[in-house]
mmCIF file of C-alpha atoms and ligand atoms in Angstrom:
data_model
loop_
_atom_site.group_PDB
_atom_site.id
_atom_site.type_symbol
_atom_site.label_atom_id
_atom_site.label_comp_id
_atom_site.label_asym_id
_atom_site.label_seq_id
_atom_site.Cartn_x
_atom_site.Cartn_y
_atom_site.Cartn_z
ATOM 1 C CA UNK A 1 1.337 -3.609 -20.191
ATOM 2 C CA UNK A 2 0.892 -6.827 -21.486
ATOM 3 C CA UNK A 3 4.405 -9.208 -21.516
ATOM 4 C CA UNK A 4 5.406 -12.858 -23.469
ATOM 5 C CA UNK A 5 6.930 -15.094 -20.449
ATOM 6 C CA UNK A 6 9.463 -17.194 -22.130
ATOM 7 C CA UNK A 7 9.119 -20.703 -21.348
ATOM 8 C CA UNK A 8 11.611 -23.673 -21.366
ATOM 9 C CA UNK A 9 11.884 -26.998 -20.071
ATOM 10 C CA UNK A 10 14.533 -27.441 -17.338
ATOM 11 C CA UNK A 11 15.241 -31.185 -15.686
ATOM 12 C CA UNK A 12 13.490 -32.411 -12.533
ATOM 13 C CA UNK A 13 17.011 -32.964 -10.878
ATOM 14 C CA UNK A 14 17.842 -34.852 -7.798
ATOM 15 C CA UNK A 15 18.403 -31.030 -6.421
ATOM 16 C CA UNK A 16 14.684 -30.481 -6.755
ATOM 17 C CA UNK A 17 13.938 -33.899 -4.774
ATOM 18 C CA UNK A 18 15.882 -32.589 -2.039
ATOM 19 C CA UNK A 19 14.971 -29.231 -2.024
ATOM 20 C CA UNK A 20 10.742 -30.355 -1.620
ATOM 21 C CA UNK A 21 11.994 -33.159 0.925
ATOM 22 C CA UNK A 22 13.456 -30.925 2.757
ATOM 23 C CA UNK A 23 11.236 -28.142 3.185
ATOM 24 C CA UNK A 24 7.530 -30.102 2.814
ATOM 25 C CA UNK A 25 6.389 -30.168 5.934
ATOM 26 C CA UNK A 26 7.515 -26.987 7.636
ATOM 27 C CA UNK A 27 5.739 -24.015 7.706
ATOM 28 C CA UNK A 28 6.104 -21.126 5.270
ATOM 29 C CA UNK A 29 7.873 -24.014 3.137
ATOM 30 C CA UNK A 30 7.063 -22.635 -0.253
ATOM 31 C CA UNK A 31 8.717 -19.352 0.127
ATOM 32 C CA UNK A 32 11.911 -21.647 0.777
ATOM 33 C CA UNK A 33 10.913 -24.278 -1.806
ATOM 34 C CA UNK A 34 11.136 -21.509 -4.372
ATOM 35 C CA UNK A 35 14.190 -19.123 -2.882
ATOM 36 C CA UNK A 36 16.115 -22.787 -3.196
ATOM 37 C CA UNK A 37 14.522 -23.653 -7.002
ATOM 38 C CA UNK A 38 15.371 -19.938 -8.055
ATOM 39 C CA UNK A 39 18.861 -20.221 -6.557
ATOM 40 C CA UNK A 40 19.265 -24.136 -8.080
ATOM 41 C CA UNK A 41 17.824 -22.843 -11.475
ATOM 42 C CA UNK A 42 18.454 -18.943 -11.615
ATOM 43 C CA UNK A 43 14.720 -18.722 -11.875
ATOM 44 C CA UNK A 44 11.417 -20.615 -11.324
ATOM 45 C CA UNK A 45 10.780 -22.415 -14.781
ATOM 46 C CA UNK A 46 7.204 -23.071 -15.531
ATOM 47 C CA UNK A 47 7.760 -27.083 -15.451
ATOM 48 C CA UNK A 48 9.318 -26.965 -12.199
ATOM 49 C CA UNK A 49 6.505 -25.201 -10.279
ATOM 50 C CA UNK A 50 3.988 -27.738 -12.114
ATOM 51 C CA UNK A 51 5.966 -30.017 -10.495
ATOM 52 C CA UNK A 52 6.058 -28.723 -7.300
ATOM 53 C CA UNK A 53 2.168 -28.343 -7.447
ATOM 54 C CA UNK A 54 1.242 -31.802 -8.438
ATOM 55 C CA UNK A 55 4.005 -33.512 -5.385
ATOM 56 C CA UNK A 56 2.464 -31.265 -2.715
ATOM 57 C CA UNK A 57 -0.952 -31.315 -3.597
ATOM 58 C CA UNK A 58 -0.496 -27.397 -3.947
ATOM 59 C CA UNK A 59 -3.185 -25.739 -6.571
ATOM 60 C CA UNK A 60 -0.625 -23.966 -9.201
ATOM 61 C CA UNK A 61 -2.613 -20.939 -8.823
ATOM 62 C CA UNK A 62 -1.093 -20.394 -5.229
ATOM 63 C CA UNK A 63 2.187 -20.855 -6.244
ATOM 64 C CA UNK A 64 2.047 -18.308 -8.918
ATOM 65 C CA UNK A 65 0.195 -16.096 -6.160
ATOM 66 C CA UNK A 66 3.528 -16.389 -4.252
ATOM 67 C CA UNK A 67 6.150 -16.529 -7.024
ATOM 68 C CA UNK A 68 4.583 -12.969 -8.504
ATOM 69 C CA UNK A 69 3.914 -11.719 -5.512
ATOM 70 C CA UNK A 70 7.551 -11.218 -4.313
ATOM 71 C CA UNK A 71 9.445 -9.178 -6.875
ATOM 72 C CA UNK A 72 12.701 -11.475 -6.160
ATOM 73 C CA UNK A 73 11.211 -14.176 -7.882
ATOM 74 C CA UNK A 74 12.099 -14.632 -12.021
ATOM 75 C CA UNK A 75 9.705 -16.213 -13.668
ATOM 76 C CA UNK A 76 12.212 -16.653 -16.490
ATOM 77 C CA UNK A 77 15.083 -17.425 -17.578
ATOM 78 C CA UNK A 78 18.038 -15.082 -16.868
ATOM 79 C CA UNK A 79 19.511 -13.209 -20.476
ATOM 80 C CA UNK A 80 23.241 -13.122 -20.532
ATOM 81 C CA UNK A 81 23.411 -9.267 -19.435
ATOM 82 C CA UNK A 82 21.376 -7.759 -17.351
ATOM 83 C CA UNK A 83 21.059 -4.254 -17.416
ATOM 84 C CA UNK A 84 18.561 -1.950 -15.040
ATOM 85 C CA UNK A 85 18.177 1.325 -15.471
ATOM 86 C CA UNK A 86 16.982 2.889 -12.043
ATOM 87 C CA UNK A 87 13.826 5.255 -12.868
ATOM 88 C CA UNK A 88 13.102 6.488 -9.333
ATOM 89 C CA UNK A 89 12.420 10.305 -8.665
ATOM 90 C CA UNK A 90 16.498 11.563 -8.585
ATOM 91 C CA UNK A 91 17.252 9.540 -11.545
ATOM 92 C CA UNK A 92 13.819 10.359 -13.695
ATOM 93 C CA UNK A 93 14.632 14.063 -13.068
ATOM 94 C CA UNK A 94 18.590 13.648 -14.607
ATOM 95 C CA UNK A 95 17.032 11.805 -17.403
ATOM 96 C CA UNK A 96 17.344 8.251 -17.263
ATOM 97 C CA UNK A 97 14.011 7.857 -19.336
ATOM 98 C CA UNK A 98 16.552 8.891 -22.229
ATOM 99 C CA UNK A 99 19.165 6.718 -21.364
ATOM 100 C CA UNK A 100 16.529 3.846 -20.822
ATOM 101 C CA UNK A 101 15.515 4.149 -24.351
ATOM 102 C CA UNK A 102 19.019 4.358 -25.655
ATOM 103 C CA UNK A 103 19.704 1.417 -24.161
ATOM 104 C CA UNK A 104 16.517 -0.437 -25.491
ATOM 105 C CA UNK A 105 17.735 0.852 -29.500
ATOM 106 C CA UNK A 106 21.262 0.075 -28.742
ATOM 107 C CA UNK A 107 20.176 -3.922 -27.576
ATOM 108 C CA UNK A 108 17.832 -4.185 -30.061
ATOM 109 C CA UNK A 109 15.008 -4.778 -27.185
ATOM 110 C CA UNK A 110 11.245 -3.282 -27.884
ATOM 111 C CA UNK A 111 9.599 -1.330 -25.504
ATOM 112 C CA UNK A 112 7.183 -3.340 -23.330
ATOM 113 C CA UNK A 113 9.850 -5.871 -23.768
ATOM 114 C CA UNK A 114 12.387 -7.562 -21.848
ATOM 115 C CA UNK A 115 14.451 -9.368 -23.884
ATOM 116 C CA UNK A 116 16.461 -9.248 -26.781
ATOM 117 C CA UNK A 117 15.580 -11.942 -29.196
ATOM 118 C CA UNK A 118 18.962 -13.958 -29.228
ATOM 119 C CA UNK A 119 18.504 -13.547 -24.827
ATOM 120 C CA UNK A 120 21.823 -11.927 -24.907
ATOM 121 C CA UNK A 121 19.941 -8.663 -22.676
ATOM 122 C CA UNK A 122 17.512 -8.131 -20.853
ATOM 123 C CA UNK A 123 16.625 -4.790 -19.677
ATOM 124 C CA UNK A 124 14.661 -3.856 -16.013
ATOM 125 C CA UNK A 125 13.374 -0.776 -14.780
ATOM 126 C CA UNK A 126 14.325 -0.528 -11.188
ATOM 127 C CA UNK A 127 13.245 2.080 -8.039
ATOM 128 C CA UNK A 128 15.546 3.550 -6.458
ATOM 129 C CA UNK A 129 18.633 1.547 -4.894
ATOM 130 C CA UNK A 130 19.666 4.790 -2.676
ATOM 131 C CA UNK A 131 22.730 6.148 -5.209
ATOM 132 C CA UNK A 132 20.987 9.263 -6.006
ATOM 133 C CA UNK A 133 23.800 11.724 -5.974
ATOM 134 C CA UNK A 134 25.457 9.284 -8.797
ATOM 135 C CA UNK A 135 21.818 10.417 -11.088
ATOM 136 C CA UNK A 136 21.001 8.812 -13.451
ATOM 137 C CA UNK A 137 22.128 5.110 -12.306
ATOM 138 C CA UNK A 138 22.502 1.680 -13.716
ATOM 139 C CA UNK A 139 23.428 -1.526 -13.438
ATOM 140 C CA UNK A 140 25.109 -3.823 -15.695
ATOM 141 C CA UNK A 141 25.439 -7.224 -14.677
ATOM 142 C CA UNK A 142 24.947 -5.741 -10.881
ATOM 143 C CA UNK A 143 27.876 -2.892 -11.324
ATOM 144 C CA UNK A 144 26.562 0.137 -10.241
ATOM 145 C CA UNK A 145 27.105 3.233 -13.197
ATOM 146 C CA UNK A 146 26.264 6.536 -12.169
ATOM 147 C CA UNK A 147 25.723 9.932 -14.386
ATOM 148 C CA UNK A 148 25.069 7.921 -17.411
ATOM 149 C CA UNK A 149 24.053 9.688 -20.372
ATOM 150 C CA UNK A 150 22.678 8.786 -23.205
ATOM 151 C CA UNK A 151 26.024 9.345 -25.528
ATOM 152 C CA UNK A 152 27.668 6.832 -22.882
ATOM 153 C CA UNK A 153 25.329 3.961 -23.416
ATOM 154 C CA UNK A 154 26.830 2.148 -26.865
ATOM 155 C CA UNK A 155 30.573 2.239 -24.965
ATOM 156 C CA UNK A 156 28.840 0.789 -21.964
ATOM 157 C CA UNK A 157 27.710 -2.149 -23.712
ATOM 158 C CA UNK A 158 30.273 -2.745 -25.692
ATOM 159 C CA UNK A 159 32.728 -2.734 -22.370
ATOM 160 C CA UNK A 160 30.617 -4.665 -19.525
ATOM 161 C CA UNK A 161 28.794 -7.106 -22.443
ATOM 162 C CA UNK A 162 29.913 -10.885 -21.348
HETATM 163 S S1 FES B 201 16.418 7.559 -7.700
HETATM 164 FE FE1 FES B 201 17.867 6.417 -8.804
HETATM 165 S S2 FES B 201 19.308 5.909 -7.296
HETATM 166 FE FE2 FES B 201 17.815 6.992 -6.194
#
């Protein structure tokens, strides 16, 4: 599936300084480096890893090795709402592929996509996050739903949207 990163700019802060001082020469430093950038920043933006690569010397292809690699990691920027619609076995079986795609039409977001144009959503398919007996489960902004249906998903949105 092929996917558009969104890029933007964000500042080289005096957070960032401290964050590579702190962390350069110990081992395993870049996993911290970026848990600290992705906490400072809400993700790792493009710029910032660039940055990181040129200061330590580090090729950027190893950083993006590491920053993909781990599932934690966004490579961009967070939408206002986040919604994620658990497709593992228990939920596939109730039919959250239904209420995955009423949720796409009723955010305006395209399949293969992951964000809404104006950023307001973004939408993740997630595995299993051990709520099962609640089939099919979501969550909206991290509040876990459970035996959503398709009819349920414009209220939803319209009640949890920030
Ligand atoms: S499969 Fe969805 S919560 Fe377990």
């Amino acid at each position: 599936m092929s996917k558009t990163l969104n890029y933007q700019e964000e500042p080289i802060t005096e957070a960032l300084h401290s964050i590579i001082e702190r962390w350069k020469d110990e081992e395993g430093n870049l996993i911290m480096i970026f848990h600290a950038i992705q906490k400072e920043y809400g993700y790792v933006p493009r710029n910032v890893a660039i940055f990181v690569s040129e200061t330590l010397s580090i090729p950027l292809a190893r950083i993006y090795e590491i920053t993909t690699f781990y599932n934690y990691f966004n490579l961009e920027p967070p939408a206002e709402n986040t919604i994620a619609v658990c497709m593992g076995t228990a939920c596939y079986l109730k039919g959250a592929e239904d209420v995955l795609n009423a949720f796409r039409k009723e955010v305006s977001i395209k399949a293969g996509e992951h964000y809404s144009e104006d950023r307001k959503y973004k939408i993740e398919e997630i595995r299993c996050i051990g709520c099962c007996g609640l089939a099919p489960v979501i969550t909206f902004n991290e509040e876990i739903i459970g035996r959503v249906t398709a009819a349920d998903v414009a209220s939803i949105v319209k009640e949890k949207s920030k």
